[in-house]
Short mmCIF file of C-alpha atoms in Angstrom, two decimals:
data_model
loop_
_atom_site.label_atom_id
_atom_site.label_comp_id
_atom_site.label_asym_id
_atom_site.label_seq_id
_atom_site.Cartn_x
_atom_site.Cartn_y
_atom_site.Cartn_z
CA UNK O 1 -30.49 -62.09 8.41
CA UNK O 2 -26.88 -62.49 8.63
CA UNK O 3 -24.44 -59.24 9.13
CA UNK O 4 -22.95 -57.69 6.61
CA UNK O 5 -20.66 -55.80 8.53
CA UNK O 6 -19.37 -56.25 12.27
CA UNK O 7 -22.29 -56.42 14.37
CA UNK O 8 -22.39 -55.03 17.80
CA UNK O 9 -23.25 -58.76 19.25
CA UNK O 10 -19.84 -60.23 18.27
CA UNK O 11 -20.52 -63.44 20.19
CA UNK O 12 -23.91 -64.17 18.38
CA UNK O 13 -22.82 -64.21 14.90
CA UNK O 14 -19.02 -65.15 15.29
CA UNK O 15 -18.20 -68.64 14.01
CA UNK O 16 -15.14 -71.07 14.17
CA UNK O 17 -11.63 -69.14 13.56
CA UNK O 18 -10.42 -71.52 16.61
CA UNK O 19 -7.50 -72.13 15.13
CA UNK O 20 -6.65 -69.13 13.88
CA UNK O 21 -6.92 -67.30 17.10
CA UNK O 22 -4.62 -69.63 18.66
CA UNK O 23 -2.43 -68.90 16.01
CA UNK O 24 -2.72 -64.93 16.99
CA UNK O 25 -3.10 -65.21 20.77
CA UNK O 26 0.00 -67.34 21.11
CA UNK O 27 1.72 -64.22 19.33
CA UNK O 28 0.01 -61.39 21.93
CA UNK O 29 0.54 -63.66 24.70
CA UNK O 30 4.22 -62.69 24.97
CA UNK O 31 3.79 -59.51 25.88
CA UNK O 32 3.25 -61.61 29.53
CA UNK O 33 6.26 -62.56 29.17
CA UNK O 34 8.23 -58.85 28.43
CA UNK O 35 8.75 -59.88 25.11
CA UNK O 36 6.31 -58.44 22.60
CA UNK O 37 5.47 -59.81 18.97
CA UNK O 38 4.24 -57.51 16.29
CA UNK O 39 1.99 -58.90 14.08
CA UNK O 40 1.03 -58.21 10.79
CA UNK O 41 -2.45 -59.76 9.74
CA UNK O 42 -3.75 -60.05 6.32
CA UNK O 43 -6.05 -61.71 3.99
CA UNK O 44 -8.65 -61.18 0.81
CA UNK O 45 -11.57 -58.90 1.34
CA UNK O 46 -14.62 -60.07 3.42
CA UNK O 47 -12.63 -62.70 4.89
CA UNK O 48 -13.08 -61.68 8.23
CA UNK O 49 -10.06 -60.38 9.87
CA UNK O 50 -11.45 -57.45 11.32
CA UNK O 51 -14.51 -59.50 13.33
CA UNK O 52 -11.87 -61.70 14.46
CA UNK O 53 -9.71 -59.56 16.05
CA UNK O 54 -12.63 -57.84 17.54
CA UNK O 55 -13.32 -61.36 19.02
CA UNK O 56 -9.98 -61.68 19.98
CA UNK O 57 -9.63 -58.47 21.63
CA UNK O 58 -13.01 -58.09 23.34
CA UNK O 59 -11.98 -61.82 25.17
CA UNK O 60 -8.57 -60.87 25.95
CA UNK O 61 -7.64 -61.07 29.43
CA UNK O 62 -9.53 -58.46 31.77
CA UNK O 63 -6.39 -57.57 33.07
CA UNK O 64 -5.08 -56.15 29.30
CA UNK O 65 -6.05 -52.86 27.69
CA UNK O 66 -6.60 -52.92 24.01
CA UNK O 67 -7.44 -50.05 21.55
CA UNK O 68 -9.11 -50.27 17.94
CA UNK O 69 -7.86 -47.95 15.72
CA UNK O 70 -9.29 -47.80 12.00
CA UNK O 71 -7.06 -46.12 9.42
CA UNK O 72 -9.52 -45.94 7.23
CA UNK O 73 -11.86 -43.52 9.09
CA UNK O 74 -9.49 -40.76 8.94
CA UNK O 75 -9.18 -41.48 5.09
CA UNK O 76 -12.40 -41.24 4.02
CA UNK O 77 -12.49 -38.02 5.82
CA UNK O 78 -10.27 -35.46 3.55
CA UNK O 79 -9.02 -38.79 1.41
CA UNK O 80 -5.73 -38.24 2.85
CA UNK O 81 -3.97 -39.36 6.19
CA UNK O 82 -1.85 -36.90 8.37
CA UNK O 83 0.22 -38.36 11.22
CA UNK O 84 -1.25 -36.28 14.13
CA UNK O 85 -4.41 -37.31 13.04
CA UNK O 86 -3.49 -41.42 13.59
CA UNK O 87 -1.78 -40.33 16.70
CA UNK O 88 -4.61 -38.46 18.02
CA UNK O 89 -6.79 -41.71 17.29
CA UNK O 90 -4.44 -43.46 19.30
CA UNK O 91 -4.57 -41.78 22.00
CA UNK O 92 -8.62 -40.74 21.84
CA UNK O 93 -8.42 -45.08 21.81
CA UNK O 94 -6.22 -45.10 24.67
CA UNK O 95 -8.67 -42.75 26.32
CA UNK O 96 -11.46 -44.64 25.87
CA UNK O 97 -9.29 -47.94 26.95
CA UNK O 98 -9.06 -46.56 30.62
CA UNK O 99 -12.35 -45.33 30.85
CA UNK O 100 -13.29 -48.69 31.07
CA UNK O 101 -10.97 -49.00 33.29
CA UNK O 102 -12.21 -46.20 35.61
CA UNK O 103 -11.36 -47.65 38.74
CA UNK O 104 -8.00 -48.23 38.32
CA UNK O 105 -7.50 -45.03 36.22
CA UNK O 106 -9.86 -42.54 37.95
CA UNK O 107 -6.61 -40.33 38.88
CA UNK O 108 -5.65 -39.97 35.32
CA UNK O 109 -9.21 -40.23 33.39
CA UNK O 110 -9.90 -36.37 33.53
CA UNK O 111 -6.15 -35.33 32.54
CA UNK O 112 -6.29 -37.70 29.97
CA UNK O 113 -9.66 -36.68 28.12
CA UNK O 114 -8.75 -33.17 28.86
CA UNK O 115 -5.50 -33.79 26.56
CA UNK O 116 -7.42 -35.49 23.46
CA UNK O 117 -9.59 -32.47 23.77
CA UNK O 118 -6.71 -30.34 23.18
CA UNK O 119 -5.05 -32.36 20.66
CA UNK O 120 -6.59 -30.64 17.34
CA UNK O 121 -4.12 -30.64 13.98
CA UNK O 122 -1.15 -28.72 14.88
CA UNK O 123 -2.41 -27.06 18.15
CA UNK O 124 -0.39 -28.96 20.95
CA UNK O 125 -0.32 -26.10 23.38
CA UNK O 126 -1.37 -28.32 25.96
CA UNK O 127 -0.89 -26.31 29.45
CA UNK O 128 -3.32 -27.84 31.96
CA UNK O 129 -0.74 -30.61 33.14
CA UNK O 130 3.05 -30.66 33.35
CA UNK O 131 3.19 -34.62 33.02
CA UNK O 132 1.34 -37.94 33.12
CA UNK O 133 3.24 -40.70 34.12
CA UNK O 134 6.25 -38.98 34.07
CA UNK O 135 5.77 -37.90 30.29
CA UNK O 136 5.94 -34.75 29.26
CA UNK O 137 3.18 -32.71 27.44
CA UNK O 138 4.21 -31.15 24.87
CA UNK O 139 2.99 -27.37 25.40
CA UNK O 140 4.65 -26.00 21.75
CA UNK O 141 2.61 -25.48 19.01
CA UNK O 142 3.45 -27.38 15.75
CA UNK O 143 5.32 -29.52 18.25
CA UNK O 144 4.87 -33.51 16.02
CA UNK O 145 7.97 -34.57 17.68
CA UNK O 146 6.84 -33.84 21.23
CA UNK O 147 3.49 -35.70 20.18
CA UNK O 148 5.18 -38.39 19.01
CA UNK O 149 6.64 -38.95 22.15
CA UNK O 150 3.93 -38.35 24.22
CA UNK O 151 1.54 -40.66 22.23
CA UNK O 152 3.50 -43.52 21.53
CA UNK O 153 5.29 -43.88 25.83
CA UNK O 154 2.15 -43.80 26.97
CA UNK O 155 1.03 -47.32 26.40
CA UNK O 156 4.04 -48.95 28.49
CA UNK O 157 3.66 -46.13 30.80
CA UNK O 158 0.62 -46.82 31.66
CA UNK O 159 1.21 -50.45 32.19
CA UNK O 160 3.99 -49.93 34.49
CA UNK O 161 1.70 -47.39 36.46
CA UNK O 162 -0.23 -50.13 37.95
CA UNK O 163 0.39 -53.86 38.89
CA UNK O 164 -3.46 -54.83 38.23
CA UNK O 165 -2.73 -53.97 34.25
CA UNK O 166 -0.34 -56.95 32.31
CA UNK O 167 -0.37 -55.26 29.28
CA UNK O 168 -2.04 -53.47 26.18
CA UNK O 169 -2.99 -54.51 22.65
CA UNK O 170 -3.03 -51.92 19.87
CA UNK O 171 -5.01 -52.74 16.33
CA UNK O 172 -4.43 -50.58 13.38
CA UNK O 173 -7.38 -51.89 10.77
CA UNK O 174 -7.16 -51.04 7.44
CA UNK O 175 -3.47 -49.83 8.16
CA UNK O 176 -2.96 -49.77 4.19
CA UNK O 177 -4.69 -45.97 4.28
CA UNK O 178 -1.25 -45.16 5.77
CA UNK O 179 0.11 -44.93 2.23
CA UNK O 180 -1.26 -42.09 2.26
CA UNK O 181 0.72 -40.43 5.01
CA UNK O 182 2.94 -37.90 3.97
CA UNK O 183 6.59 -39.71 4.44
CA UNK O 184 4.97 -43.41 5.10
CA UNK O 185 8.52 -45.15 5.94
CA UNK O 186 9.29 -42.67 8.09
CA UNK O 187 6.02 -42.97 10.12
CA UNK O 188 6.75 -46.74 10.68
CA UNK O 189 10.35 -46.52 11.56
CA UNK O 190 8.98 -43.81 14.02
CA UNK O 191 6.34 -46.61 15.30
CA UNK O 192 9.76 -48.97 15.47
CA UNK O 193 11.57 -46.37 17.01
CA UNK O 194 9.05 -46.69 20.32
CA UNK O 195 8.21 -50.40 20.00
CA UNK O 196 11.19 -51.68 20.07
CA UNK O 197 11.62 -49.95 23.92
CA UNK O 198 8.69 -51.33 24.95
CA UNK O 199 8.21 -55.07 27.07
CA UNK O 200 4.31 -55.43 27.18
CA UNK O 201 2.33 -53.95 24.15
CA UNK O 202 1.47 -55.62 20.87
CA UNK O 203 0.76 -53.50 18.09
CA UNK O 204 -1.62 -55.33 15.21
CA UNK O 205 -1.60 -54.10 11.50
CA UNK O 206 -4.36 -55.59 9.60
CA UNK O 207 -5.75 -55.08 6.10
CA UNK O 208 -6.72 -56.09 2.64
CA UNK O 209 -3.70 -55.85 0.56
CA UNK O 210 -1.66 -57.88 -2.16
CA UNK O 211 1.13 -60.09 -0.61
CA UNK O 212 2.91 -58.38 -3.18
CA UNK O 213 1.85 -54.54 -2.16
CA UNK O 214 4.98 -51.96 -1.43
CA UNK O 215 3.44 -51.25 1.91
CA UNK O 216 4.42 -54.61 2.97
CA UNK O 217 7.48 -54.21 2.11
CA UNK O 218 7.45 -50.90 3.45
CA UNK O 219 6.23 -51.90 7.20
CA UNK O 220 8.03 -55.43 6.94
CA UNK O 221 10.41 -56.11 4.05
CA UNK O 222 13.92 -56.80 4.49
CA UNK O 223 14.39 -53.26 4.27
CA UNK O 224 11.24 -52.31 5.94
CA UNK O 225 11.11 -50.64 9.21
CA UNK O 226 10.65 -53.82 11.09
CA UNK O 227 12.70 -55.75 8.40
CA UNK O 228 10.96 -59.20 8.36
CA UNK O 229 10.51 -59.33 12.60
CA UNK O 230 6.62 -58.75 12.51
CA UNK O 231 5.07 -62.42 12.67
CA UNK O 232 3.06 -62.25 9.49
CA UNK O 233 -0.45 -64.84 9.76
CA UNK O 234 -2.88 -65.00 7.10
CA UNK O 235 -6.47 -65.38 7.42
CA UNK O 236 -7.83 -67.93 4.69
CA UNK O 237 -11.45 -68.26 3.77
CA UNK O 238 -13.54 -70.99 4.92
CA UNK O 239 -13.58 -74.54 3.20
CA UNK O 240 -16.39 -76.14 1.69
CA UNK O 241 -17.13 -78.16 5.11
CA UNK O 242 -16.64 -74.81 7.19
CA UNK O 243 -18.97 -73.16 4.84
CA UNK O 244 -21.51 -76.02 5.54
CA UNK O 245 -21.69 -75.90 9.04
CA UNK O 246 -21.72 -72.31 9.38
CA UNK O 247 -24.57 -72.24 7.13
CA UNK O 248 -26.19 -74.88 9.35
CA UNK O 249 -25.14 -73.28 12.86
CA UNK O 250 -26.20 -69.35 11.28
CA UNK O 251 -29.06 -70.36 8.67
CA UNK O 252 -30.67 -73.16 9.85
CA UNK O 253 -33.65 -73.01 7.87
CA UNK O 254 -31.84 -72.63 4.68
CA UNK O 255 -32.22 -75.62 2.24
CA UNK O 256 -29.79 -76.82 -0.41
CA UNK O 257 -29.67 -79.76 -2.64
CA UNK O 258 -25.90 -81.43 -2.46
CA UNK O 259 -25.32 -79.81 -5.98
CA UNK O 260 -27.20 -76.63 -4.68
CA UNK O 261 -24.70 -76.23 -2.51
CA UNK O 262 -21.82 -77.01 -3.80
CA UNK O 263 -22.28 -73.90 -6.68
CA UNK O 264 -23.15 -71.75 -3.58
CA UNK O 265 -19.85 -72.58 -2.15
CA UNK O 266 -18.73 -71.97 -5.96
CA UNK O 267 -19.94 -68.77 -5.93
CA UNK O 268 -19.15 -67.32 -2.86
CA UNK O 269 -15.46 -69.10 -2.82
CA UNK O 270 -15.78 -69.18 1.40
CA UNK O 271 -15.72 -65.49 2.14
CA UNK O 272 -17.92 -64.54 4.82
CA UNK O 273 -18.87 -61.28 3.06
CA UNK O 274 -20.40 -62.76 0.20
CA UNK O 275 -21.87 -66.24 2.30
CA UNK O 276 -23.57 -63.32 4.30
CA UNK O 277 -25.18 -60.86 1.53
CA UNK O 278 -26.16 -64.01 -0.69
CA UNK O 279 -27.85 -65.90 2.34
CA UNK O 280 -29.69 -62.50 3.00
CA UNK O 281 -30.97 -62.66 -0.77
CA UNK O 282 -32.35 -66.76 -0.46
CA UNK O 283 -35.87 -67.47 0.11
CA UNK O 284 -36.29 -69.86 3.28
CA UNK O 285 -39.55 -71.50 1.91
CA UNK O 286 -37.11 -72.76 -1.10
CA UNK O 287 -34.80 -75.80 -1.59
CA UNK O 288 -32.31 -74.40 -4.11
CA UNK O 289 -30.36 -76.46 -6.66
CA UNK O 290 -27.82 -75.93 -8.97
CA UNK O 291 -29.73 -73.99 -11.35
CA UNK O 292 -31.63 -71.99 -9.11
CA UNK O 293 -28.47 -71.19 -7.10
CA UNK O 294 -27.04 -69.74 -10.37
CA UNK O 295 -30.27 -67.69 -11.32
CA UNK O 296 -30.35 -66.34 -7.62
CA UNK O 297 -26.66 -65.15 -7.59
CA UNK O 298 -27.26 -63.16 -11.31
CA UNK O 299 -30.52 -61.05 -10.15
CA UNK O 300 -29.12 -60.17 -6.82
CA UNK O 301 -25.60 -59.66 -7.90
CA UNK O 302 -25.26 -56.36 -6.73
CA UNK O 303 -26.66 -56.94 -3.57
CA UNK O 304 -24.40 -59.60 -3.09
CA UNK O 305 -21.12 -57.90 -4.10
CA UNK O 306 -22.03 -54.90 -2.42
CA UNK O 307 -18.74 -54.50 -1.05
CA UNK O 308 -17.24 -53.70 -4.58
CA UNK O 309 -19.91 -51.33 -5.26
CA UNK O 310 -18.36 -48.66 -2.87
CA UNK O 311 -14.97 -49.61 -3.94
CA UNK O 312 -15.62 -49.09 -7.42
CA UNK O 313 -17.08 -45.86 -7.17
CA UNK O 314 -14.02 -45.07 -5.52
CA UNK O 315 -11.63 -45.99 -7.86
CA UNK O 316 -10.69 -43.31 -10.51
CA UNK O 317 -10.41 -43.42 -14.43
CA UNK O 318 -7.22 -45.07 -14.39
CA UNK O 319 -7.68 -47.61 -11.91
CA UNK O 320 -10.63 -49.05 -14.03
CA UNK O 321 -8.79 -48.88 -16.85
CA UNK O 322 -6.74 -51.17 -15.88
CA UNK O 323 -9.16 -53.74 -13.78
CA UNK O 324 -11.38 -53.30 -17.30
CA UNK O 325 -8.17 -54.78 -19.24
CA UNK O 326 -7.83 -57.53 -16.76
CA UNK O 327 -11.54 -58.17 -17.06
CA UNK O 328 -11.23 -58.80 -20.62
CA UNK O 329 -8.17 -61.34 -20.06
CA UNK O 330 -7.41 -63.74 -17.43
CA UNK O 331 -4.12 -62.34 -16.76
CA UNK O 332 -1.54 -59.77 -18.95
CA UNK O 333 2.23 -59.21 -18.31
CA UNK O 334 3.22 -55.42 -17.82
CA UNK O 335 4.08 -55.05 -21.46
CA UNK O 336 0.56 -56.38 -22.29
CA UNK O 337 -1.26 -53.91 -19.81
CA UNK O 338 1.20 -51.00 -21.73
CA UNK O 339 -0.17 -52.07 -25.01
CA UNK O 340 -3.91 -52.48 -23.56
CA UNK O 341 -4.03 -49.23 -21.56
CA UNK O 342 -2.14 -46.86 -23.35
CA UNK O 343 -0.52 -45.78 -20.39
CA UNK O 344 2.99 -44.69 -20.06
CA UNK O 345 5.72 -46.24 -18.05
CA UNK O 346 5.02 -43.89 -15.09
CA UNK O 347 1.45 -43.80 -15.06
CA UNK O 348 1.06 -47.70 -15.58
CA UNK O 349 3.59 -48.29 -12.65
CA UNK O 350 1.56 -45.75 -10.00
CA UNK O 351 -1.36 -47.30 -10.58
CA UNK O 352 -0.63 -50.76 -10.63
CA UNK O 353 1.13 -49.55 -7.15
CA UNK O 354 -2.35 -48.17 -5.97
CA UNK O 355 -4.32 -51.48 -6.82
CA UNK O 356 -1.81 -53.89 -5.35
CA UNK O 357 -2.05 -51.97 -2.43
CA UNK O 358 -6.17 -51.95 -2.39
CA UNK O 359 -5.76 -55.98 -2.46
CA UNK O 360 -7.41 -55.94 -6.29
CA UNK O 361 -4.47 -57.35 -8.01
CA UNK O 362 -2.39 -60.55 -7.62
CA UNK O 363 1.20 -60.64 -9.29
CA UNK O 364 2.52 -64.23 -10.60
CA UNK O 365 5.12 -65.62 -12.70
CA UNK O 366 5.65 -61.88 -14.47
CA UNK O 367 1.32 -61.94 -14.97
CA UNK O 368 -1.30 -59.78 -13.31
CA UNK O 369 -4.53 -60.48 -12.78
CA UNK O 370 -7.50 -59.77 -10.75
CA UNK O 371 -7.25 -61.20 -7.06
CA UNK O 372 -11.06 -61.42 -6.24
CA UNK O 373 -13.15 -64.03 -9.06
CA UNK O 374 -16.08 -62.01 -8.02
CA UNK O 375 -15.27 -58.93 -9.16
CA UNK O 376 -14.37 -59.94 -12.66
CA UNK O 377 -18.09 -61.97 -12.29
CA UNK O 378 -19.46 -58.53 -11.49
CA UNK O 379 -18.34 -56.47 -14.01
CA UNK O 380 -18.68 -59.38 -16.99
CA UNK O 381 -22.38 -59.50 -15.82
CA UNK O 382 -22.92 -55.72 -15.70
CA UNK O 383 -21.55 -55.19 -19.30
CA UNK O 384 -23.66 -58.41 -20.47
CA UNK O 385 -26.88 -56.90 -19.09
CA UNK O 386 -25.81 -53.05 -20.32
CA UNK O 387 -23.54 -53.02 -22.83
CA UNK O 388 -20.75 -51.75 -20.93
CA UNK O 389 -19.10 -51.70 -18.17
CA UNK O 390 -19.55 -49.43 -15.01
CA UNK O 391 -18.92 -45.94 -14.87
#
């Protein structure tokens, strides 16, 4: 069985990437040199970024603290994202960063988890130290601003505590969920505010969104907070030969015939995600062509796009309104969707907003149209076998 999310054994079931984590480590590696890079990752869905940064950060230098922070945790939560609440991830992260560290940090481990203890939304009356590492702790209720601070010096801080520590890497996953933060632009200038102090940390946004999403623009537009400066890398599926020796380094004992395969890679495009769940589905006592490849990927569709099934559910009336329209056509200009929809202006422009920013629309040449082949597969096939599509 391969994984169908990111295992705990990293090692065992991570394949390739080589050169795109020279790419990304020749990026962190500044912050050796006291000059940081910011880096903005990005890429379909199921294409792997988050297992490769985990590989990248759990084989970073011994030397370097890193911290994982998903955004999308704290959505899913109360479907809406408060800034003490990605603050106090950060630093329940950075927490958990020294522990590992304990024999270096031992003098500041207990002050530390005392702190993220404290640190409950809008309660900062934080009394039980006057400072760690010459930072103050904000002892004012309702203080953000003193937070803010706190949170976001304590990385470098910490670095230039002790000689034995080069520096820290910081991963925001899923960092589109910070849409939903009250005053978004203002929350990343506040991150540029800090960052732009500090000599040895690299802060790593990663998600699945559009090229063409506002919160790109918003984090790294020309008039974004870090207006164009965060090193941008995309993180492509894998080609047909990639696909092929995975398959033969993962899944040994699965059999193909040359056309076999090449509708597999068809159907799966080179996503991990999907190679994964439709591998799981395949008999091993089987050689599968063409045709049975085909026959294999309709009855286990939904196990193999299970991905979408969550983010369908999730999507309201209007959302699927509009991926329904682009189901039906290959691609519709915004007066099209209009016509199609029904919506007005407003309503039309919010939610085409919300999908770009989900990574489930592509924008070219004035068109729109689904960015993922396998959802529009999915929801042809599900209205072929029911007569509709899904609620």
């Amino acid at each position: 069985m391969l994984p169908i999310s990111v295992p705990q054994n990293i090692d065992k079931y991570f394949y390739n990437r080589v050169n795109d984590i020279k790419k990304i480590n020749l990026q962190i590696n500044s912050i050796y040199e006291d000059l940081p890079n910011q880096l903005l990752i990005t890429g379909n869905r199921g294409v792997g970024k988050t297992f490769l940064l985990k590989k990248i950060l759990q084989d970073s230098d011994e030397n370097t603290l890193t911290v994982f922070v998903d955004i999308s945790k704290i959505y899913s939560t109360n479907k809406s994202v408060k800034e003490e609440e990605v603050l106090k991830e950060l630093l329940s992260g950075i927490k958990d960063a020294l522990q590992e560290k304990h024999s270096i940090f031992k003098n500041f481990e207990d002050n530390i988890m005392s702190i993220v203890k404290d640190v409950t939304l809008h309660d900062y009356d934080l009394t039980d130290a006057a400072s760690i590492f010459d930072i103050p702790i904000p002892k004012i209720k309702d203080n953000y601003k003193s937070l803010s601070k706190f949170v976001m010096e304590l990385p470098q801080k910490i670095v230039d505590s002790n000689d034995e520590i080069k520096g820290f890497i910081i991963v925001f996953d899923e960092f589109q969920f910070l849409k939903y933060v009250e005053n978004t632009e203002a929350f990343f200038w506040l991150f540029r505010s800090f960052i732009q102090e500090q000599s040895n940390v690299c802060y790593i946004f990663t998600g699945s969104v559009s090229r063409t999403a506002d919160i790109i623009e918003t984090i790294n537009g020309q008039t974004g907070a870090f207006g164009g400066r965060m090193i941008q890398i995309n993180i492509e599926a894998f080609s047909k030969e990639e696909t092929k020796k995975y398959l033969e380094q993962k899944v040994s004992d699965l059999r193909f015939t040359s056309d076999g395969f090449d509708r597999f890679y068809s159907c799966t495009m080179g996503i991990p995600a999907y190679i994964n769940t439709f591998c799981n589905v395949l008999d091993t006592n089987k050689v599968y062509d063409e045709k049975m490849i085909k026959e294999s990927f309709l009855m286990q569709m939904d196990q193999i796009v299970i991905l979408w099934l969550y983010i369908w559910g999730n999507l309201n009336d209007y959302e699927k309104k509009i991926i329904k329209s682009l189901t039906d056509n290959n691609d519709l200009s915004w007066n099209d969707l209009i016509e199609k929809t029904g919506f007005s202006k407003a309503t039309l422009t919010k939610y085409i907003e919300s999908l770009n920013d989900k990574a489930i629309l592509t924008y070219n040449d004035r068109r729109y149209s689904l960015n993922d082949q396998m959802l529009k597969t999915w929801l042809k096939h599900k209205k072929e076998i029911d007569g509709q599509y899904p609620t």
